[in-house]
Coordinates of C-alpha atoms in Angstrom, one line a residue:
M244 CA -48.9 30.5 34.2
L245 CA -49.1 34.1 35.3
R246 CA -49.1 32.8 39.7
R247 CA -46.9 30.0 39.0
T248 CA -44.5 33.0 37.4
V249 CA -45.0 35.3 40.0
I250 CA -44.1 33.1 42.6
A251 CA -41.2 32.1 41.2
A252 CA -39.5 35.4 40.6
T253 CA -40.4 36.2 43.7
L254 CA -38.8 33.4 45.9
P255 CA -35.3 34.2 45.1
F256 CA -36.1 38.2 46.8
L257 CA -37.9 36.0 49.5
F258 CA -35.0 33.9 50.1
A259 CA -32.7 36.7 50.1
L260 CA -34.7 38.5 52.2
V261 CA -34.9 36.0 54.7
S262 CA -31.1 35.2 54.9
S263 CA -30.1 38.7 54.8
P264 CA -28.9 40.9 58.1
I265 CA -31.4 42.8 58.3
Y266 CA -34.0 40.2 58.5
A267 CA -31.4 38.5 61.5
A268 CA -31.5 41.7 62.9
S269 CA -35.1 42.4 63.0
R270 CA -36.0 38.5 65.0
E271 CA -32.9 39.3 67.6
I272 CA -34.9 42.0 68.9
I273 CA -37.6 39.6 70.5
P274 CA -35.4 36.8 71.9
Q275 CA -36.5 33.5 72.2
R276 CA -38.2 33.2 75.3
P277 CA -38.5 30.6 78.1
K278 CA -41.4 28.5 78.3
L279 CA -40.6 29.0 82.4
V280 CA -38.3 30.8 85.0
V281 CA -37.7 28.8 87.4
L282 CA -35.6 30.1 90.8
L283 CA -34.3 27.7 93.5
V284 CA -33.3 29.5 96.5
I285 CA -31.7 26.9 99.7
D286 CA -31.9 28.9 103.0
Q287 CA -28.6 29.8 104.4
F288 CA -26.8 27.9 101.4
R289 CA -22.7 28.9 101.8
A290 CA -21.1 29.3 98.8
D291 CA -19.0 26.4 99.5
Y292 CA -21.4 23.5 100.3
L293 CA -21.5 22.6 96.4
M294 CA -17.6 21.8 96.7
R295 CA -17.4 20.3 99.7
F296 CA -20.0 17.8 99.4
A297 CA -20.0 17.3 95.2
S298 CA -18.6 13.9 96.0
R299 CA -21.5 12.8 97.2
F300 CA -24.0 14.4 95.0
L301 CA -26.1 12.4 91.7
P302 CA -24.9 12.9 88.5
A303 CA -26.0 14.8 86.4
K304 CA -28.8 13.9 84.2
G305 CA -28.4 10.3 82.7
P306 CA -30.1 7.0 82.5
K307 CA -30.2 7.0 86.3
G308 CA -32.3 9.7 86.5
Y309 CA -31.1 13.5 87.5
G310 CA -28.5 14.6 90.3
G311 CA -29.6 17.9 90.9
F312 CA -26.5 20.4 91.3
H313 CA -24.8 18.2 89.1
T314 CA -27.3 19.2 86.5
L315 CA -27.0 22.2 86.7
I316 CA -23.8 23.2 86.8
D317 CA -22.7 20.8 83.7
R318 CA -25.6 22.8 82.1
G319 CA -24.9 26.3 83.6
A320 CA -23.0 29.6 84.3
Y321 CA -21.5 28.5 87.7
Y322 CA -20.6 31.5 89.9
P323 CA -18.6 30.1 93.4
L324 CA -18.6 32.9 94.7
A325 CA -21.6 35.8 94.2
E326 CA -21.9 37.8 96.7
Y327 CA -24.4 39.8 98.5
D328 CA -23.5 43.7 99.1
T329 CA -25.5 44.2 102.2
L330 CA -24.6 44.4 106.0
Q331 CA -27.2 42.5 107.6
C332 CA -28.0 39.2 105.7
M333 CA -30.8 37.6 106.9
T334 CA -33.8 35.5 105.4
G335 CA -36.3 38.9 104.3
P336 CA -33.3 41.3 102.8
G337 CA -32.1 38.0 100.5
H338 CA -35.4 37.3 99.2
A339 CA -36.0 40.9 98.6
T340 CA -33.1 41.4 96.6
L341 CA -33.0 38.2 94.4
L342 CA -35.4 39.5 92.2
T343 CA -35.7 43.3 92.7
G344 CA -32.0 43.6 91.7
S345 CA -31.9 46.3 94.2
F346 CA -30.3 47.0 97.9
P347 CA -32.0 47.6 101.2
Y348 CA -31.7 51.4 101.2
Q349 CA -34.0 51.0 98.1
N350 CA -36.5 48.4 98.4
G351 CA -37.1 48.4 102.3
I352 CA -36.6 45.2 103.5
P353 CA -33.2 45.8 105.5
I354 CA -33.8 43.3 108.5
N355 CA -36.5 40.7 109.1
N356 CA -38.0 42.7 111.9
W357 CA -37.7 45.8 112.5
F358 CA -39.5 48.5 115.6
D359 CA -42.8 50.3 114.7
Q360 CA -42.4 53.5 116.6
K361 CA -46.3 54.3 115.8
T362 CA -47.1 51.0 117.7
Q363 CA -44.5 50.9 119.7
S364 CA -44.3 46.7 119.2
M365 CA -41.9 45.1 116.6
Y366 CA -42.9 45.0 113.1
Y367 CA -42.9 41.8 111.0
C368 CA -41.1 42.3 107.6
V369 CA -44.2 41.1 105.1
E370 CA -46.6 42.1 107.7
D371 CA -50.0 43.8 106.5
P372 CA -52.6 44.5 108.8
T373 CA -55.0 45.2 105.9
T374 CA -55.5 41.3 104.9
A375 CA -56.1 38.4 106.3
S376 CA -54.5 34.8 106.4
V377 CA -56.2 31.8 104.3
G378 CA -55.8 28.5 106.0
G379 CA -53.1 28.1 108.6
D380 CA -53.7 28.8 112.3
P381 CA -55.9 31.8 112.5
K382 CA -54.3 32.7 115.8
K383 CA -51.0 33.3 114.7
P384 CA -49.9 36.7 115.5
H385 CA -48.8 38.9 112.6
A386 CA -50.6 36.5 110.3
G387 CA -52.3 39.1 107.8
T388 CA -49.1 38.9 104.6
S389 CA -48.6 41.0 101.7
P390 CA -46.0 42.7 99.8
K391 CA -47.1 45.3 100.7
T392 CA -43.5 46.6 102.5
L393 CA -41.4 46.1 99.5
L394 CA -40.7 48.8 97.6
G395 CA -40.0 48.7 93.8
T396 CA -40.8 45.9 91.1
T397 CA -39.5 41.7 90.9
V398 CA -38.3 40.4 87.8
S399 CA -41.9 38.6 87.2
D400 CA -43.5 41.7 88.3
E401 CA -42.1 43.9 85.3
Y402 CA -42.7 40.9 82.8
K403 CA -46.5 41.2 83.5
N404 CA -46.3 45.3 83.3
A405 CA -44.7 44.3 79.8
G406 CA -48.5 43.4 79.6
Y407 CA -47.4 39.7 78.6
P408 CA -49.6 37.2 79.9
S409 CA -47.9 35.0 82.4
R410 CA -48.8 32.9 86.1
V411 CA -46.2 33.5 88.7
V412 CA -46.1 31.0 92.0
S413 CA -44.0 31.8 94.7
V414 CA -43.4 28.9 97.2
A415 CA -41.5 27.8 100.5
L416 CA -42.2 26.6 103.8
K417 CA -41.3 30.7 105.2
D418 CA -43.8 33.3 104.8
R419 CA -41.5 35.8 103.9
A420 CA -39.7 34.0 101.4
A421 CA -42.8 33.1 99.5
I422 CA -44.0 36.6 99.5
L423 CA -40.9 38.6 98.5
M424 CA -39.7 36.3 95.6
G425 CA -43.6 36.4 94.5
G426 CA -43.5 40.1 94.3
H427 CA -46.4 42.3 94.2
R428 CA -48.0 40.7 90.8
A429 CA -48.0 37.1 92.0
D430 CA -50.8 35.4 91.0
Y431 CA -49.5 32.7 94.5
A432 CA -47.7 32.8 97.1
I433 CA -48.1 29.8 99.6
W434 CA -46.1 28.8 102.8
H435 CA -46.5 26.7 105.7
D436 CA -47.7 27.1 109.5
P437 CA -45.7 24.7 110.9
K438 CA -48.7 24.0 113.8
A439 CA -51.2 23.6 112.0
F440 CA -48.7 21.9 109.6
Q441 CA -50.5 22.9 106.7
W442 CA -49.5 25.3 103.2
M443 CA -51.6 28.7 103.8
T444 CA -51.5 32.0 102.1
S445 CA -53.7 35.2 102.2
R446 CA -56.3 37.1 101.3
K447 CA -53.5 39.4 99.3
Y448 CA -53.6 36.0 96.4
S449 CA -57.3 34.8 97.5
P450 CA -59.6 37.1 97.8
D451 CA -62.4 34.5 98.2
G452 CA -60.5 33.4 101.5
E453 CA -60.4 29.8 99.6
L454 CA -57.5 28.2 99.1
P455 CA -56.6 27.1 95.8
E456 CA -57.4 23.5 95.3
W457 CA -54.2 22.5 94.2
V458 CA -52.7 24.0 97.3
A459 CA -55.8 21.9 99.8
G460 CA -55.0 18.8 98.1
M461 CA -51.7 18.9 99.1
N462 CA -52.7 19.4 102.4
E463 CA -55.1 16.2 102.5
E464 CA -51.7 14.5 101.9
L465 CA -50.1 15.5 104.9
K466 CA -52.7 15.2 107.1
K467 CA -52.7 11.3 106.0
E468 CA -48.8 11.6 107.0
S469 CA -49.5 13.0 110.4
G470 CA -48.3 10.7 112.6
Q471 CA -46.1 8.8 110.6
K472 CA -43.1 8.1 112.4
F473 CA -39.5 7.7 110.5
T474 CA -36.1 7.7 111.1
W475 CA -33.1 10.4 109.1
E476 CA -30.1 8.4 109.6
A477 CA -26.5 9.2 107.9
P478 CA -25.5 5.9 105.9
G479 CA -21.3 5.7 105.8
K480 CA -18.4 7.7 106.7
G481 CA -20.1 10.7 104.6
T482 CA -17.4 12.9 102.8
G483 CA -14.7 13.3 105.5
F484 CA -15.7 17.1 106.1
S485 CA -17.8 17.6 109.2
D486 CA -17.1 17.4 112.4
E487 CA -19.0 14.9 114.5
T488 CA -17.4 15.6 117.4
T489 CA -19.0 18.7 118.7
E490 CA -22.7 17.9 119.8
P491 CA -25.1 21.3 119.9
D492 CA -26.6 22.0 123.1
A493 CA -30.6 20.6 123.6
K494 CA -31.8 24.7 124.0
Y495 CA -31.2 24.8 120.0
L496 CA -32.0 21.8 119.1
W497 CA -36.5 22.3 118.7
G498 CA -36.5 18.7 120.6
M499 CA -33.9 17.0 118.2
E500 CA -31.5 14.5 118.9
S501 CA -28.2 15.9 118.9
H502 CA -26.3 13.7 116.8
F503 CA -28.0 10.6 114.2
P504 CA -30.0 9.1 114.1
H505 CA -33.2 11.5 114.7
H506 CA -36.4 10.4 115.6
L507 CA -38.9 12.3 114.1
V508 CA -43.1 12.5 113.3
K509 CA -44.9 13.9 110.4
G510 CA -46.7 16.6 111.3
E511 CA -44.9 17.9 114.0
R512 CA -42.5 21.0 114.1
R513 CA -39.4 19.4 114.2
S514 CA -40.1 17.1 111.2
I515 CA -39.4 19.6 108.7
Y516 CA -36.2 20.7 110.5
S517 CA -34.9 17.6 108.4
P518 CA -35.0 16.1 104.7
Y519 CA -38.6 16.7 104.9
G520 CA -39.2 19.9 105.1
I521 CA -37.3 19.9 101.7
E522 CA -39.8 17.1 100.2
I523 CA -42.6 18.6 100.8
T524 CA -42.3 22.1 99.5
R525 CA -41.0 20.3 96.6
R526 CA -44.1 18.1 96.2
L527 CA -46.4 22.0 96.4
A528 CA -44.2 22.6 93.5
E529 CA -44.2 20.0 91.4
R530 CA -48.0 20.2 92.1
A531 CA -47.8 23.7 91.0
I532 CA -46.3 22.8 87.7
E533 CA -49.1 19.9 86.8
K534 CA -52.3 21.6 88.0
L535 CA -51.5 24.7 86.6
K536 CA -49.5 24.1 83.6
L537 CA -46.2 26.6 84.4
G538 CA -44.8 26.3 81.5
Q539 CA -47.2 24.4 79.7
E540 CA -49.3 26.9 77.6
N541 CA -48.8 30.0 75.3
R542 CA -46.6 32.3 77.9
T543 CA -43.8 32.3 79.7
D544 CA -44.4 31.1 83.8
F545 CA -42.6 31.8 86.7
L546 CA -42.0 29.4 89.8
F547 CA -40.3 30.4 92.4
V548 CA -39.2 28.1 95.2
S549 CA -37.1 28.4 98.3
L550 CA -36.0 25.7 100.8
S551 CA -36.2 26.8 104.2
A552 CA -35.8 23.8 105.4
H553 CA -32.1 23.9 105.8
D554 CA -31.7 26.8 107.8
Y555 CA -33.6 25.7 110.1
L556 CA -31.1 22.9 111.0
A557 CA -28.7 25.1 110.0
H558 CA -29.3 27.2 112.7
G559 CA -29.7 24.1 114.9
F560 CA -26.4 22.3 113.8
G561 CA -24.5 24.7 112.4
P562 CA -22.9 24.8 108.6
N563 CA -19.7 22.1 109.9
S564 CA -22.4 19.3 111.6
R565 CA -22.8 16.0 109.6
E566 CA -26.2 16.9 109.5
M567 CA -26.0 19.8 107.3
E568 CA -23.6 17.2 105.3
E569 CA -26.7 15.2 105.1
M570 CA -29.3 17.3 104.5
T571 CA -27.1 18.9 101.5
V572 CA -27.2 15.4 99.7
A573 CA -30.7 15.2 100.2
E574 CA -31.7 18.7 98.6
D575 CA -29.3 17.2 95.5
A576 CA -32.0 14.7 95.6
E577 CA -34.7 16.3 95.9
I578 CA -34.3 18.9 93.7
G579 CA -33.8 16.2 91.2
K580 CA -36.6 15.0 91.3
L581 CA -37.5 18.9 90.3
L582 CA -36.1 18.8 87.5
K583 CA -37.2 15.6 86.3
T584 CA -40.8 16.7 86.3
I585 CA -40.0 20.3 84.6
D586 CA -37.6 17.9 81.6
K587 CA -41.2 15.5 81.4
K588 CA -43.5 18.8 82.0
V589 CA -41.8 21.5 80.2
G590 CA -38.7 20.3 79.3
L591 CA -35.4 22.0 80.2
D592 CA -34.1 23.1 77.4
R593 CA -37.1 25.5 77.1
A594 CA -36.4 27.0 80.7
I595 CA -34.8 29.2 82.3
I596 CA -33.3 27.7 86.0
A597 CA -31.3 29.6 88.5
L598 CA -29.9 28.3 91.6
S599 CA -28.5 30.6 94.7
A600 CA -29.5 31.3 98.5
D601 CA -30.6 34.2 100.7
H602 CA -27.2 34.7 102.9
G603 CA -24.8 32.1 104.1
G604 CA -23.7 31.0 107.1
G605 CA -21.4 31.4 110.0
H606 CA -19.2 28.7 111.8
T607 CA -20.4 28.0 116.0
A608 CA -18.1 30.2 118.1
E609 CA -17.6 26.5 119.5
Y610 CA -16.4 25.2 116.4
L611 CA -14.0 28.2 115.6
T612 CA -12.3 28.5 119.2
K613 CA -11.9 24.7 119.3
N614 CA -9.4 25.0 116.6
G615 CA -7.9 28.3 118.0
I616 CA -9.5 30.6 116.1
P617 CA -11.4 34.1 118.0
A618 CA -14.9 34.1 118.6
G619 CA -17.5 34.1 121.2
R620 CA -20.7 34.7 122.4
I621 CA -23.2 37.7 123.2
D622 CA -26.0 37.2 125.1
E623 CA -28.1 40.1 123.2
P624 CA -31.2 40.0 125.8
A625 CA -28.6 40.4 128.5
L626 CA -27.0 43.3 127.0
R627 CA -30.3 45.4 126.3
A628 CA -31.4 45.1 129.5
E629 CA -27.9 46.7 130.1
L630 CA -28.2 49.2 128.1
N631 CA -31.9 50.2 129.7
E632 CA -30.4 50.7 133.1
L633 CA -28.0 52.5 131.3
M634 CA -30.4 55.0 130.0
K635 CA -32.5 54.7 133.1
K636 CA -29.6 56.3 135.0
E637 CA -28.8 59.3 132.2
F638 CA -33.0 60.1 131.7
G639 CA -34.8 58.7 134.1
S640 CA -37.4 56.3 134.4
A641 CA -39.6 55.4 130.9
P642 CA -43.3 56.6 130.2
K643 CA -45.1 53.5 132.2
D644 CA -45.0 50.7 130.5
Q645 CA -42.0 51.5 128.0
M646 CA -38.8 51.0 127.7
W647 CA -35.6 53.5 126.7
V648 CA -34.4 50.2 124.7
P649 CA -38.0 48.5 123.5
W650 CA -36.4 46.3 120.9
S651 CA -33.2 44.6 119.2
E652 CA -32.6 41.3 117.8
D653 CA -29.9 40.8 116.0
F654 CA -27.9 43.3 117.6
S655 CA -29.9 46.1 116.3
F656 CA -31.2 48.6 118.7
Y657 CA -34.1 50.7 118.6
L658 CA -34.6 53.4 120.7
N659 CA -38.3 54.8 122.1
H660 CA -38.1 58.0 119.7
P661 CA -41.3 59.8 121.7
A662 CA -39.9 59.5 124.7
L663 CA -36.9 60.6 124.1
D664 CA -38.4 63.4 121.8
A665 CA -40.1 64.4 124.9
K666 CA -36.8 64.8 126.8
G667 CA -35.8 67.6 124.5
P668 CA -34.1 68.3 120.6
E669 CA -30.9 66.5 121.3
A670 CA -32.0 63.3 123.7
R671 CA -32.4 61.3 120.5
L672 CA -28.4 61.9 119.6
K673 CA -26.9 61.9 123.3
A674 CA -28.7 58.5 123.2
E675 CA -27.3 57.3 120.1
E676 CA -23.8 58.4 121.8
L677 CA -24.7 56.6 124.5
L678 CA -25.5 53.6 123.1
R679 CA -22.7 53.8 121.5
K680 CA -19.9 54.0 123.8
Y681 CA -20.8 51.2 125.9
L682 CA -21.9 48.8 122.8
L683 CA -18.2 49.0 121.9
A684 CA -16.5 48.2 125.7
Q685 CA -18.0 44.7 124.6
A686 CA -15.4 41.9 123.6
G687 CA -16.9 40.9 120.7
A688 CA -18.1 44.7 119.1
A689 CA -16.2 45.8 116.4
F690 CA -17.8 48.6 115.4
V691 CA -21.1 50.4 116.0
V692 CA -22.9 52.4 113.6
T693 CA -25.9 55.1 114.3
S694 CA -28.2 56.1 112.4
T695 CA -26.6 59.8 112.8
D696 CA -23.5 58.7 111.5
V697 CA -25.0 57.1 108.3
L698 CA -26.9 60.6 106.7
L699 CA -23.3 61.5 107.6
K700 CA -22.3 58.5 106.2
R701 CA -19.6 58.5 108.7
V702 CA -19.6 54.9 108.9
P703 CA -16.2 52.2 109.0
A704 CA -13.3 52.3 106.3
G705 CA -13.8 50.1 103.1
E706 CA -16.7 47.3 102.0
L707 CA -17.9 47.3 105.7
G708 CA -18.8 50.9 105.2
R709 CA -20.1 50.6 102.2
K710 CA -22.6 47.6 102.9
V711 CA -24.2 49.6 105.8
L712 CA -25.1 52.3 103.7
L713 CA -26.5 49.7 100.8
T714 CA -28.6 48.2 103.8
Y715 CA -29.6 51.0 105.7
Y716 CA -33.6 52.1 105.1
P717 CA -34.6 55.4 107.5
E718 CA -37.8 54.7 109.7
R719 CA -37.0 50.8 109.5
S720 CA -33.1 50.4 110.2
P721 CA -32.5 50.4 114.1
D722 CA -31.1 53.7 115.6
V723 CA -28.1 51.7 116.4
I724 CA -26.3 48.8 115.0
M725 CA -23.5 46.9 116.5
I726 CA -21.4 45.1 113.8
P727 CA -19.5 41.8 115.7
K728 CA -16.1 40.8 115.4
S729 CA -15.4 38.2 112.8
G730 CA -16.6 35.0 114.5
W731 CA -18.6 36.4 117.4
H732 CA -23.0 35.6 117.5
S733 CA -25.6 36.0 119.8
T734 CA -26.9 33.2 122.3
G735 CA -30.4 33.0 120.4
D736 CA -29.2 30.4 118.0
Y737 CA -26.4 28.3 117.5
A738 CA -25.1 29.0 114.2
T739 CA -26.5 32.7 113.1
H740 CA -26.0 34.9 110.0
L741 CA -25.9 38.6 110.3
S742 CA -22.9 40.3 109.4
G743 CA -21.2 41.6 106.6
Y744 CA -18.4 39.1 106.3
S745 CA -17.4 36.7 104.1
Y746 CA -19.1 33.2 105.5
D747 CA -22.4 35.4 105.8
R748 CA -22.3 37.2 102.1
Y749 CA -20.8 34.3 99.9
V750 CA -23.6 32.1 97.9
P751 CA -23.4 30.0 94.8
L752 CA -25.3 30.9 92.0
V753 CA -26.5 28.7 88.7
L754 CA -27.9 29.8 85.6
T755 CA -28.7 27.7 83.5
G756 CA -31.4 27.6 80.1
R757 CA -31.1 28.3 76.7
G758 CA -29.6 32.0 75.5
L759 CA -26.2 31.1 78.7
K760 CA -22.7 29.7 78.1
P761 CA -22.0 26.6 80.3
G762 CA -19.2 27.4 82.5
R763 CA -17.5 28.2 85.7
Y764 CA -16.8 31.9 86.3
A765 CA -14.1 33.5 88.8
Q766 CA -15.5 37.1 87.4
S767 CA -17.0 39.5 89.9
A768 CA -21.1 37.9 90.1
K769 CA -23.6 40.0 93.1
I770 CA -26.3 38.9 93.4
V771 CA -28.5 42.0 92.2
D772 CA -26.8 40.8 89.1
L773 CA -29.8 38.3 88.3
A774 CA -32.5 40.2 88.3
P775 CA -31.4 41.9 85.5
T776 CA -29.7 39.1 83.5
L777 CA -33.1 37.2 84.1
S778 CA -35.3 40.4 82.7
F779 CA -32.4 40.8 79.6
L780 CA -33.2 37.2 78.6
L781 CA -36.9 38.0 78.9
G782 CA -36.7 40.8 76.5
T783 CA -38.6 43.5 79.2
V784 CA -37.3 46.3 81.3
P785 CA -35.1 45.3 84.8
P786 CA -37.3 45.9 88.2
S787 CA -37.5 49.3 88.6
L788 CA -35.3 49.7 91.7
S789 CA -32.4 47.0 90.5
E790 CA -28.9 48.0 90.0
G791 CA -27.1 45.1 89.2
R792 CA -25.2 43.9 85.9
V793 CA -26.0 42.1 83.5
L794 CA -24.1 39.2 83.5
S795 CA -23.0 39.2 79.4
E796 CA -19.6 36.7 80.4
A797 CA -22.3 34.1 80.8
L798 CA -24.4 34.9 77.3
K799 CA -24.1 33.1 74.2

């Protein structure tokens, strides 16, 4: 009787405590964490693709299935014009920025490839000579890869650093995409070797030198499919927004036809420059969810997926082609299939899903000039040869088997430091000015910035100069950067992305899940804002070098 009396007397107090502001506040300290955090990245995905091709996307989740883009946009916070604040918008820097919330001047990934002055050779942005590849072609150059060059932490690194249990999986056709998204503490980073046509990793993630079973199983599926012929066709008239009258030069197309239909063979490299490349990436991501039980156990897991095939195709055909319209429509369907798997295994309401891109992409020079817009191309290899001749006249012959300008890519020119230092303390500065004067005389040059300019903060006015400072990382960034005029590109690709202009830096950003308020947002959103926003939703400290803000207007 006494026990019942005590309970009866205590209950009102407990109910009052639970409903009190103090208790409510204590509950709000710990966020309701999702079971799964997903980042979907589409490589070279312009901000306008979601708007231009929206009429052809499948409807949002409903009785007939899932439309990838509409499901995410209808359920999420959509920023149509999210922005990269960097000069050289590329795969490496873009993927490094997404989950570190930092700029290249901090995270150390200013460009895809840089020049190593010690070895006098090109250095790949995720190269790591201390590790070895697992799977794939063992003869592939620069095969040892890891996030060793990435400075600072990622969202998932900080989550693990806080002591929370988690599995982190990152997949992409491109190794730099998978590795840089995964950060330093990823359990798995998996990428594709197009020559062997197999998924692979490195000893950083598989110390025993064996592929994980779930990856090996996917490789067996690819072997069985190898040799199967298929035709990629464009049904009907499409949206009518694509230019179907201009065909790219065959030299840019890796053996593909210059127009629809495309006759392809699974297992051949060019087959991944089609929706098949998106499909096999989606299938690997689904296999990770199923075999590793991502989001299905007592923890928060992370799945990062980059769709690299979009970029491969865009370089060959350009953003105005019917091929890019059809690829985007195919991505909508493939993302829808992945969302269906997530909903079935985890529940969309129990996941936070973000969609974005690593950079945009420019119209081809041919498309622009045909429509009366100033544009052009620059033959960079020929230009580098001219610069070497110019340097030879000034400094004499370079040391045996060396050049004064040994490396350039995407209008980023590297000088031979040891050889110039041997010419005296002022030789490097003199060489920079020599290159500046010559490059500024080129038809497609807008500005030229040297390493000395950056140190002295002597950069172009406005946003362009700011982007130079946010991008430049000493010892890795080039000695001389030529910033082309808007619409000007190199001859290396039919279409490309290497500038700080709007077509390269604007991408979509969509965030959906618990704690996020659906809507279309006009507020300024930088890609560096993604990482601190995810960290806020997870209840962790943002990545160590993060400079972004929490997108508070999109929070419930």
